[in-house]
């Protein structure tokens, strides 16, 4: 059974008589709190106290219930009882650290040993409390967690602002390139219109002129679309994501938009990384860009092949994803150039695909690199930490 408050504990430990008069943490934010506790009375009392401290509580009475909730939602703070009817809170601590590294876990146990405290902290607990401690200790730990959460949010916001400013500065620098990119298709359209206007009656080659105009307009449209995506700040919210599902979805989307081509597509995902905390929306964009490029690279090569592999990297705390195609590989000396905005070797390319891809990966605190495989073809390698 779970650890209930010790018999000798006073009413404060049961928290039944606790009344909060003021919140001193200074933050008015509501925190999402997952209360993992199988003793319903104890959990009820604690819930009341935490709610008066500005928490929005969800309760879980077992490891299974907690895991089920965690599949759907990331808590800001989790109170974790160590002994639960169907398993140990220690395993939950590890699980929480894996799927939501930003969540602050507070262990609240009735049966503590020095060893259990050390283990809990090693497994990532933010605080370790005993159920017979005065209730003020629990409130103090929660307020500390709130403060930490607020500071981290502030830091993230400042970092985002800074990155957005850097992006804006970069967009400023890109203006000259852009002017050139826009000028070309506009000149094409203008010349075509001049021919039409100067001709008396239908000018010769009218079909071709119309096609040129449409082609240039499509080009302008694509450019503006890409720029819009590129100039927006990228907000990354990580959730445990099935890598296979995401890869498959991105692949189908790209295939749908591209001319049909017989390509062997293989996915190889190591069991331990089958789910990984990612921002599925922006990461899908990354995969789409890389698949689009890979499909273009294998166009016309014999036995075209694109292989995706995902595995652990280094100590196992990092996720490594590679996309290997059987195309001609990267042109010499462009491995770093290709991530720069507007770098393209394609006549119809904008050169924003990989720049955007790199930005999303960096927002995930990860890295992306590209190299040629010894057996041929280009490899794009993404390395992502857990948080
Ligand atoms: N799989 C690949 N094999 C060989 N070269 C590649 C591959 N992927 C990208 N490249 C090179 O990197 C360049 C930049 O790619 P990026 O995706 O940023 O732009 P793009 O594909 O040219 O245009 P778009 O903005 O439409 O994506 C490409 O023009 C190409 O030279
Ligand atoms: Mg591209």
CSV table of C-alpha atoms and ligand atoms in Angstrom, one decimal:
chain,number,residue,atom,x,y,z
A,1,UNK,CA,0.0,0.0,0.0
A,2,UNK,CA,1.0,3.6,-0.3
A,3,UNK,CA,2.6,5.5,2.5
A,4,UNK,CA,0.0,7.1,4.6
A,5,UNK,CA,0.8,9.8,7.2
A,6,UNK,CA,2.5,8.1,10.2
A,7,UNK,CA,0.1,7.3,13.0
A,8,UNK,CA,1.8,9.6,15.5
A,9,UNK,CA,1.5,12.6,13.2
A,10,UNK,CA,-0.5,15.5,14.5
A,11,UNK,CA,-3.3,17.2,12.6
A,12,UNK,CA,-0.9,19.5,10.9
A,13,UNK,CA,0.6,16.5,9.2
A,14,UNK,CA,-2.9,15.5,8.1
A,15,UNK,CA,-3.2,19.1,7.0
A,16,UNK,CA,-6.9,19.2,8.0
A,17,UNK,CA,-6.6,22.3,10.1
A,18,UNK,CA,-4.4,24.3,7.9
A,19,UNK,CA,-5.7,27.6,6.8
A,20,UNK,CA,-3.7,29.9,4.5
A,21,UNK,CA,-4.1,33.6,5.0
A,22,UNK,CA,-1.7,34.9,2.4
A,23,UNK,CA,0.4,33.9,-0.5
A,24,UNK,CA,3.8,35.4,-0.3
A,25,UNK,CA,5.4,34.0,-3.4
A,26,UNK,CA,4.5,37.1,-5.4
A,27,UNK,CA,3.4,35.2,-8.4
A,28,UNK,CA,-0.2,35.1,-9.5
A,29,UNK,CA,0.3,32.4,-12.1
A,30,UNK,CA,-1.7,29.2,-11.7
A,31,UNK,CA,0.6,26.2,-11.7
A,32,UNK,CA,-0.6,22.8,-13.1
A,33,UNK,CA,0.1,20.4,-10.3
A,34,UNK,CA,-0.2,16.6,-10.5
A,35,UNK,CA,-0.7,15.1,-7.1
A,36,UNK,CA,0.3,11.5,-7.1
A,37,UNK,CA,-0.9,10.1,-3.8
A,38,UNK,CA,-3.0,7.0,-3.0
A,39,UNK,CA,-4.2,8.1,0.5
A,40,UNK,CA,-7.4,10.0,-0.5
A,41,UNK,CA,-7.8,11.9,2.8
A,42,UNK,CA,-4.3,13.1,2.7
A,43,UNK,CA,-4.4,14.0,-0.9
A,44,UNK,CA,-7.7,15.9,-0.3
A,45,UNK,CA,-6.2,18.0,2.4
A,46,UNK,CA,-3.1,18.7,0.4
A,47,UNK,CA,-5.2,19.6,-2.6
A,48,UNK,CA,-7.0,22.3,-0.6
A,49,UNK,CA,-3.8,23.8,0.7
A,50,UNK,CA,-2.1,23.8,-2.7
A,51,UNK,CA,-5.2,25.3,-4.4
A,52,UNK,CA,-5.1,28.2,-1.9
A,53,UNK,CA,-1.5,28.6,-3.0
A,54,UNK,CA,-2.6,29.0,-6.6
A,55,UNK,CA,-2.3,25.5,-7.9
A,56,UNK,CA,-4.6,23.8,-10.3
A,57,UNK,CA,-4.7,20.2,-9.1
A,58,UNK,CA,-5.1,16.9,-10.9
A,59,UNK,CA,-5.0,13.8,-8.7
A,60,UNK,CA,-3.6,10.4,-9.5
A,61,UNK,CA,-3.9,7.5,-7.0
A,62,UNK,CA,-1.5,5.1,-8.7
A,63,UNK,CA,1.5,4.9,-11.0
A,64,UNK,CA,-0.9,3.8,-13.8
A,65,UNK,CA,-3.2,6.8,-13.3
A,66,UNK,CA,-0.2,9.2,-13.2
A,67,UNK,CA,1.4,7.7,-16.3
A,68,UNK,CA,-2.0,8.0,-18.1
A,69,UNK,CA,-2.3,11.6,-17.2
A,70,UNK,CA,1.3,12.3,-18.2
A,71,UNK,CA,0.6,11.0,-21.7
A,72,UNK,CA,-1.9,13.9,-22.1
A,73,UNK,CA,-0.5,16.8,-20.2
A,74,UNK,CA,2.6,18.2,-18.8
A,75,UNK,CA,2.4,19.3,-15.2
A,76,UNK,CA,4.5,22.2,-13.9
A,77,UNK,CA,4.9,20.5,-10.6
A,78,UNK,CA,4.4,16.9,-9.5
A,79,UNK,CA,4.0,15.8,-5.9
A,80,UNK,CA,5.1,12.2,-5.8
A,81,UNK,CA,4.4,9.7,-3.1
A,82,UNK,CA,7.1,7.0,-3.1
A,83,UNK,CA,5.0,4.0,-2.3
A,84,UNK,CA,2.0,3.5,-4.5
A,85,UNK,CA,-0.3,0.5,-4.8
A,86,UNK,CA,1.0,-0.5,-8.2
A,87,UNK,CA,4.6,0.5,-8.2
A,88,UNK,CA,7.2,2.9,-7.0
A,89,UNK,CA,7.3,6.7,-7.1
A,90,UNK,CA,11.0,6.5,-7.8
A,91,UNK,CA,10.2,5.1,-11.3
A,92,UNK,CA,7.8,7.8,-11.8
A,93,UNK,CA,10.4,10.4,-11.0
A,94,UNK,CA,12.6,8.9,-13.7
A,95,UNK,CA,9.8,8.8,-16.1
A,96,UNK,CA,8.9,12.5,-15.4
A,97,UNK,CA,12.5,13.5,-15.9
A,98,UNK,CA,12.5,11.8,-19.2
A,99,UNK,CA,9.3,13.1,-20.7
A,100,UNK,CA,9.0,16.5,-19.0
A,101,UNK,CA,12.4,17.6,-17.8
A,102,UNK,CA,11.0,21.0,-17.0
A,103,UNK,CA,8.5,19.6,-14.5
A,104,UNK,CA,9.6,20.1,-10.9
A,105,UNK,CA,9.0,16.9,-8.8
A,106,UNK,CA,8.5,17.1,-5.0
A,107,UNK,CA,8.7,13.8,-3.2
A,108,UNK,CA,6.3,13.6,-0.2
A,109,UNK,CA,6.7,10.4,1.6
A,110,UNK,CA,5.7,8.8,4.9
A,111,UNK,CA,8.6,6.3,5.0
A,112,UNK,CA,11.8,8.0,4.3
A,113,UNK,CA,15.3,6.7,4.8
A,114,UNK,CA,18.5,8.7,4.0
A,115,UNK,CA,19.0,6.3,1.1
A,116,UNK,CA,15.5,7.0,-0.3
A,117,UNK,CA,16.2,10.8,-0.1
A,118,UNK,CA,19.5,10.4,-1.9
A,119,UNK,CA,18.0,8.2,-4.6
A,120,UNK,CA,15.1,10.6,-5.1
A,121,UNK,CA,17.4,13.6,-5.5
A,122,UNK,CA,19.6,11.5,-7.9
A,123,UNK,CA,16.6,10.7,-9.9
A,124,UNK,CA,15.8,14.4,-10.3
A,125,UNK,CA,13.5,15.4,-7.4
A,126,UNK,CA,13.4,19.1,-6.8
A,127,UNK,CA,12.6,18.7,-3.1
A,128,UNK,CA,12.2,15.8,-0.6
A,129,UNK,CA,9.6,16.1,2.2
A,130,UNK,CA,8.2,13.9,4.9
A,131,UNK,CA,4.5,13.7,5.5
A,132,UNK,CA,4.9,14.4,9.2
A,133,UNK,CA,6.8,17.6,8.6
A,134,UNK,CA,4.9,20.8,9.5
A,135,UNK,CA,2.6,21.8,6.7
A,136,UNK,CA,4.5,25.1,6.4
A,137,UNK,CA,7.4,23.0,5.0
A,138,UNK,CA,5.2,21.7,2.2
A,139,UNK,CA,3.9,25.2,1.4
A,140,UNK,CA,7.5,26.5,1.5
A,141,UNK,CA,8.6,23.8,-1.0
A,142,UNK,CA,5.7,24.6,-3.3
A,143,UNK,CA,6.4,28.3,-3.2
A,144,UNK,CA,10.0,27.6,-4.0
A,145,UNK,CA,8.9,25.5,-7.0
A,146,UNK,CA,6.6,28.3,-8.1
A,147,UNK,CA,9.5,30.8,-7.9
A,148,UNK,CA,11.8,28.5,-9.8
A,149,UNK,CA,9.1,28.0,-12.4
A,150,UNK,CA,8.6,31.8,-12.7
A,151,UNK,CA,12.3,32.4,-13.1
A,152,UNK,CA,12.6,29.7,-15.8
A,153,UNK,CA,9.6,31.2,-17.7
A,154,UNK,CA,11.2,34.6,-17.5
A,155,UNK,CA,14.5,33.2,-18.8
A,156,UNK,CA,12.8,31.4,-21.6
A,157,UNK,CA,10.9,34.5,-22.5
A,158,UNK,CA,14.0,36.6,-22.6
A,159,UNK,CA,15.9,34.0,-24.6
A,160,UNK,CA,13.0,33.9,-27.1
A,161,UNK,CA,13.0,37.7,-27.3
A,162,UNK,CA,16.7,37.8,-28.0
A,163,UNK,CA,16.4,35.1,-30.6
A,164,UNK,CA,13.6,36.9,-32.3
A,165,UNK,CA,15.7,40.1,-32.3
A,166,UNK,CA,18.5,38.2,-33.9
A,167,UNK,CA,16.2,36.9,-36.5
A,168,UNK,CA,14.9,40.4,-37.2
A,169,UNK,CA,18.5,41.6,-37.6
A,170,UNK,CA,19.2,38.7,-39.9
A,171,UNK,CA,16.1,39.5,-42.0
A,172,UNK,CA,17.4,43.1,-42.3
A,173,UNK,CA,20.7,41.7,-43.7
A,174,UNK,CA,18.7,39.6,-46.0
A,175,UNK,CA,16.9,42.5,-47.6
A,176,UNK,CA,19.4,42.9,-50.4
A,177,UNK,CA,19.3,39.2,-51.4
A,178,UNK,CA,15.5,39.4,-51.2
A,179,UNK,CA,15.3,42.5,-53.4
A,180,UNK,CA,17.2,40.5,-56.0
A,181,UNK,CA,15.0,37.4,-55.6
A,182,UNK,CA,11.9,39.5,-56.0
A,183,UNK,CA,13.2,41.7,-58.8
A,184,UNK,CA,13.9,38.8,-61.2
A,185,UNK,CA,10.4,37.4,-61.4
A,186,UNK,CA,8.9,40.9,-61.4
A,187,UNK,CA,11.1,41.9,-64.3
A,188,UNK,CA,9.9,38.8,-66.1
A,189,UNK,CA,6.2,39.7,-65.6
A,190,UNK,CA,6.8,43.3,-66.6
A,191,UNK,CA,8.6,42.4,-69.8
A,192,UNK,CA,5.8,39.9,-70.7
A,193,UNK,CA,3.2,42.6,-70.1
A,194,UNK,CA,5.1,45.1,-72.2
A,195,UNK,CA,5.2,42.7,-75.1
A,196,UNK,CA,1.4,42.2,-74.8
A,197,UNK,CA,0.7,45.9,-74.6
A,198,UNK,CA,3.0,46.9,-77.4
A,199,UNK,CA,1.6,44.2,-79.8
A,200,UNK,CA,-1.3,45.1,-82.0
A,201,UNK,CA,-3.6,42.2,-81.7
A,202,UNK,CA,-2.4,38.9,-80.2
A,203,UNK,CA,1.4,38.8,-79.9
A,204,UNK,CA,3.1,35.8,-81.3
A,205,UNK,CA,3.9,33.1,-78.6
A,206,UNK,CA,1.1,34.2,-76.4
A,207,UNK,CA,0.9,30.8,-74.7
A,208,UNK,CA,4.6,31.0,-73.7
A,209,UNK,CA,4.2,34.5,-72.4
A,210,UNK,CA,1.2,33.6,-70.2
A,211,UNK,CA,3.2,30.6,-68.9
A,212,UNK,CA,6.2,32.8,-68.1
A,213,UNK,CA,4.0,35.2,-66.2
A,214,UNK,CA,2.3,32.5,-64.2
A,215,UNK,CA,5.6,30.8,-63.5
A,216,UNK,CA,7.1,34.1,-62.1
A,217,UNK,CA,4.0,34.7,-60.0
A,218,UNK,CA,4.1,31.2,-58.5
A,219,UNK,CA,7.8,31.9,-57.7
A,220,UNK,CA,6.9,35.1,-56.0
A,221,UNK,CA,4.1,33.4,-54.0
A,222,UNK,CA,6.4,30.7,-52.8
A,223,UNK,CA,9.0,33.2,-51.8
A,224,UNK,CA,6.6,35.2,-49.8
A,225,UNK,CA,5.1,32.1,-48.1
A,226,UNK,CA,8.6,30.9,-47.2
A,227,UNK,CA,9.5,34.3,-45.8
A,228,UNK,CA,6.4,34.5,-43.7
A,229,UNK,CA,7.2,31.2,-42.1
A,230,UNK,CA,10.8,32.2,-41.7
A,231,UNK,CA,10.1,35.6,-40.0
A,232,UNK,CA,7.7,34.2,-37.4
A,233,UNK,CA,9.2,33.3,-34.0
A,234,UNK,CA,9.2,29.6,-33.5
A,235,UNK,CA,7.6,28.5,-30.2
A,236,UNK,CA,8.7,25.0,-29.2
A,237,UNK,CA,6.6,23.1,-26.7
A,238,UNK,CA,7.9,19.6,-26.2
A,239,UNK,CA,5.7,16.6,-25.6
A,240,UNK,CA,6.5,12.9,-25.8
A,241,UNK,CA,6.1,12.2,-29.5
A,242,UNK,CA,6.1,8.9,-31.4
A,243,UNK,CA,9.0,9.3,-33.8
A,244,UNK,CA,7.7,6.7,-36.2
A,245,UNK,CA,4.3,8.4,-36.5
A,246,UNK,CA,5.8,11.8,-37.1
A,247,UNK,CA,8.3,10.5,-39.7
A,248,UNK,CA,5.5,8.7,-41.5
A,249,UNK,CA,3.2,11.7,-41.4
A,250,UNK,CA,5.8,14.0,-42.8
A,251,UNK,CA,6.8,11.6,-45.5
A,252,UNK,CA,3.2,11.2,-46.7
A,253,UNK,CA,2.7,14.9,-46.7
A,254,UNK,CA,5.8,15.5,-48.8
A,255,UNK,CA,5.0,12.6,-51.2
A,256,UNK,CA,1.5,14.0,-51.7
A,257,UNK,CA,2.9,17.4,-52.8
A,258,UNK,CA,5.6,16.1,-55.1
A,259,UNK,CA,5.5,14.3,-58.5
A,260,UNK,CA,5.2,10.5,-58.0
A,261,UNK,CA,8.6,8.8,-57.9
A,262,UNK,CA,9.5,5.2,-57.0
A,263,UNK,CA,11.6,5.6,-53.9
A,264,UNK,CA,12.6,3.0,-51.4
A,265,UNK,CA,11.8,4.5,-48.0
A,266,UNK,CA,13.1,2.8,-44.9
A,267,UNK,CA,12.6,3.7,-41.2
A,268,UNK,CA,14.8,2.2,-38.5
A,269,UNK,CA,14.0,3.4,-34.9
A,270,UNK,CA,15.7,2.0,-31.8
A,271,UNK,CA,13.2,1.0,-29.2
A,272,UNK,CA,14.5,3.4,-26.5
A,273,UNK,CA,13.9,6.4,-28.6
A,274,UNK,CA,10.5,5.4,-30.0
A,275,UNK,CA,9.1,8.4,-28.2
A,276,UNK,CA,11.0,11.6,-27.5
A,277,UNK,CA,10.0,15.0,-26.1
A,278,UNK,CA,9.6,17.1,-29.2
A,279,UNK,CA,7.5,19.9,-30.6
A,280,UNK,CA,5.7,17.8,-33.1
A,281,UNK,CA,4.5,20.7,-35.3
A,282,UNK,CA,7.8,22.4,-35.9
A,283,UNK,CA,9.7,19.1,-36.0
A,284,UNK,CA,7.3,17.9,-38.7
A,285,UNK,CA,8.4,20.9,-40.7
A,286,UNK,CA,12.0,19.9,-40.2
A,287,UNK,CA,11.3,16.4,-41.5
A,288,UNK,CA,9.3,17.7,-44.4
A,289,UNK,CA,12.2,20.0,-45.5
A,290,UNK,CA,14.7,17.2,-45.3
A,291,UNK,CA,12.5,14.8,-47.1
A,292,UNK,CA,11.8,17.4,-49.8
A,293,UNK,CA,15.5,17.9,-50.3
A,294,UNK,CA,16.2,14.2,-50.3
A,295,UNK,CA,13.5,13.5,-52.8
A,296,UNK,CA,14.9,16.1,-55.1
A,297,UNK,CA,18.4,14.7,-54.6
A,298,UNK,CA,17.4,11.2,-55.6
A,299,UNK,CA,15.4,12.3,-58.7
A,300,UNK,CA,16.7,10.3,-61.7
A,301,UNK,CA,19.3,8.3,-59.8
A,302,UNK,CA,19.1,4.5,-60.2
A,303,UNK,CA,17.4,2.7,-57.3
A,304,UNK,CA,16.5,5.8,-55.3
A,305,UNK,CA,16.6,5.3,-51.5
A,306,UNK,CA,15.9,7.4,-48.5
A,307,UNK,CA,16.6,5.9,-45.0
A,308,UNK,CA,15.7,7.4,-41.7
A,309,UNK,CA,17.3,6.1,-38.5
A,310,UNK,CA,16.8,7.1,-34.9
A,311,UNK,CA,18.9,6.0,-32.0
A,312,UNK,CA,20.4,7.1,-28.7
A,313,UNK,CA,23.6,9.1,-28.8
A,314,UNK,CA,26.4,9.3,-26.3
A,315,UNK,CA,25.3,8.6,-22.8
A,316,UNK,CA,21.8,7.9,-23.9
A,317,UNK,CA,20.5,11.3,-23.0
A,318,UNK,CA,20.6,12.5,-26.5
A,319,UNK,CA,18.5,11.5,-29.5
A,320,UNK,CA,20.2,11.1,-32.9
A,321,UNK,CA,18.2,11.1,-36.1
A,322,UNK,CA,19.8,10.6,-39.5
A,323,UNK,CA,18.3,10.9,-43.0
A,324,UNK,CA,20.5,9.3,-45.6
A,325,UNK,CA,19.6,9.5,-49.3
A,326,UNK,CA,21.2,7.8,-52.3
A,327,UNK,CA,21.5,11.0,-54.3
A,328,UNK,CA,24.7,12.6,-55.6
A,329,UNK,CA,25.6,14.0,-52.1
A,330,UNK,CA,26.5,17.6,-51.2
A,331,UNK,CA,28.5,19.6,-53.6
A,332,UNK,CA,32.1,20.1,-52.4
A,333,UNK,CA,32.6,22.7,-49.5
A,334,UNK,CA,28.9,23.5,-49.0
A,335,UNK,CA,28.3,21.5,-45.8
A,336,UNK,CA,28.0,24.6,-43.7
A,337,UNK,CA,26.9,27.0,-46.4
A,338,UNK,CA,23.6,25.1,-47.0
A,339,UNK,CA,22.2,26.2,-43.7
A,340,UNK,CA,22.5,29.9,-44.5
A,341,UNK,CA,19.3,31.7,-45.6
A,342,UNK,CA,19.0,31.9,-49.4
A,343,UNK,CA,21.8,29.5,-50.1
A,344,UNK,CA,20.6,27.3,-52.9
A,345,UNK,CA,22.0,25.4,-55.9
A,346,UNK,CA,18.5,24.9,-57.4
A,347,UNK,CA,17.0,27.1,-60.0
A,348,UNK,CA,13.6,26.9,-58.3
A,349,UNK,CA,14.9,26.8,-54.7
A,350,UNK,CA,14.5,29.6,-52.2
A,351,UNK,CA,17.3,28.4,-50.0
A,352,UNK,CA,15.2,28.9,-46.8
A,353,UNK,CA,14.4,25.2,-46.2
A,354,UNK,CA,17.6,24.3,-44.3
A,355,UNK,CA,17.9,27.7,-42.6
A,356,UNK,CA,14.4,27.2,-41.1
A,357,UNK,CA,15.2,23.6,-40.3
A,358,UNK,CA,18.3,24.7,-38.4
A,359,UNK,CA,16.4,27.3,-36.5
A,360,UNK,CA,13.8,24.7,-35.3
A,361,UNK,CA,16.5,22.3,-34.2
A,362,UNK,CA,18.3,25.1,-32.3
A,363,UNK,CA,15.0,26.0,-30.6
A,364,UNK,CA,15.1,22.4,-29.4
A,365,UNK,CA,18.7,23.1,-28.1
A,366,UNK,CA,19.9,20.6,-30.7
A,367,UNK,CA,22.3,20.6,-33.6
A,368,UNK,CA,22.1,19.6,-37.3
A,369,UNK,CA,25.0,18.8,-39.6
A,370,UNK,CA,25.3,17.4,-43.1
A,371,UNK,CA,28.0,15.3,-44.7
A,372,UNK,CA,28.5,12.8,-47.4
A,373,UNK,CA,28.2,9.1,-46.6
A,374,UNK,CA,31.3,7.1,-47.4
A,375,UNK,CA,29.1,4.9,-49.6
A,376,UNK,CA,27.5,7.8,-51.3
A,377,UNK,CA,24.6,10.2,-50.8
A,378,UNK,CA,24.0,12.9,-48.3
A,379,UNK,CA,23.4,12.4,-44.6
A,380,UNK,CA,21.6,15.0,-42.4
A,381,UNK,CA,22.2,14.3,-38.8
A,382,UNK,CA,20.2,15.9,-36.0
A,383,UNK,CA,21.2,15.5,-32.3
A,384,UNK,CA,18.7,16.6,-29.7
A,385,UNK,CA,19.1,16.7,-26.0
A,386,UNK,CA,16.1,15.7,-23.8
A,387,UNK,CA,15.3,19.3,-23.0
B,1,LIG,N1,19.9,15.8,-49.8
B,1,LIG,C1,20.6,16.7,-50.4
B,1,LIG,N2,21.6,16.3,-51.2
B,1,LIG,C2,22.4,17.2,-51.9
B,1,LIG,N3,22.3,18.5,-51.7
B,1,LIG,C3,21.4,19.0,-50.8
B,1,LIG,C4,20.5,18.1,-50.1
B,1,LIG,N4,19.7,18.8,-49.3
B,1,LIG,C5,20.1,20.1,-49.5
B,1,LIG,N5,21.1,20.2,-50.4
B,1,LIG,C6,21.8,21.4,-50.8
B,1,LIG,O1,21.5,22.5,-49.9
B,1,LIG,C7,20.9,23.6,-50.6
B,1,LIG,C8,20.0,24.3,-49.6
B,1,LIG,O2,18.9,23.5,-49.3
B,1,LIG,P1,17.5,24.3,-48.8
B,1,LIG,O3,16.5,23.2,-48.4
B,1,LIG,O4,17.9,25.2,-47.7
B,1,LIG,O5,17.1,25.1,-50.0
B,1,LIG,P2,16.5,24.6,-51.4
B,1,LIG,O6,16.0,23.2,-51.3
B,1,LIG,O7,17.5,24.9,-52.4
B,1,LIG,O8,15.2,25.6,-51.5
B,1,LIG,P3,13.9,25.6,-50.6
B,1,LIG,O9,13.9,26.9,-49.9
B,1,LIG,O10,12.8,25.5,-51.6
B,1,LIG,O11,14.0,24.4,-49.7
B,1,LIG,C9,20.2,23.0,-51.8
B,1,LIG,O12,20.0,23.9,-52.8
B,1,LIG,C10,21.2,21.9,-52.2
B,1,LIG,O13,22.3,22.5,-52.9
B,2,LIG,MG1,14.8,22.6,-49.6
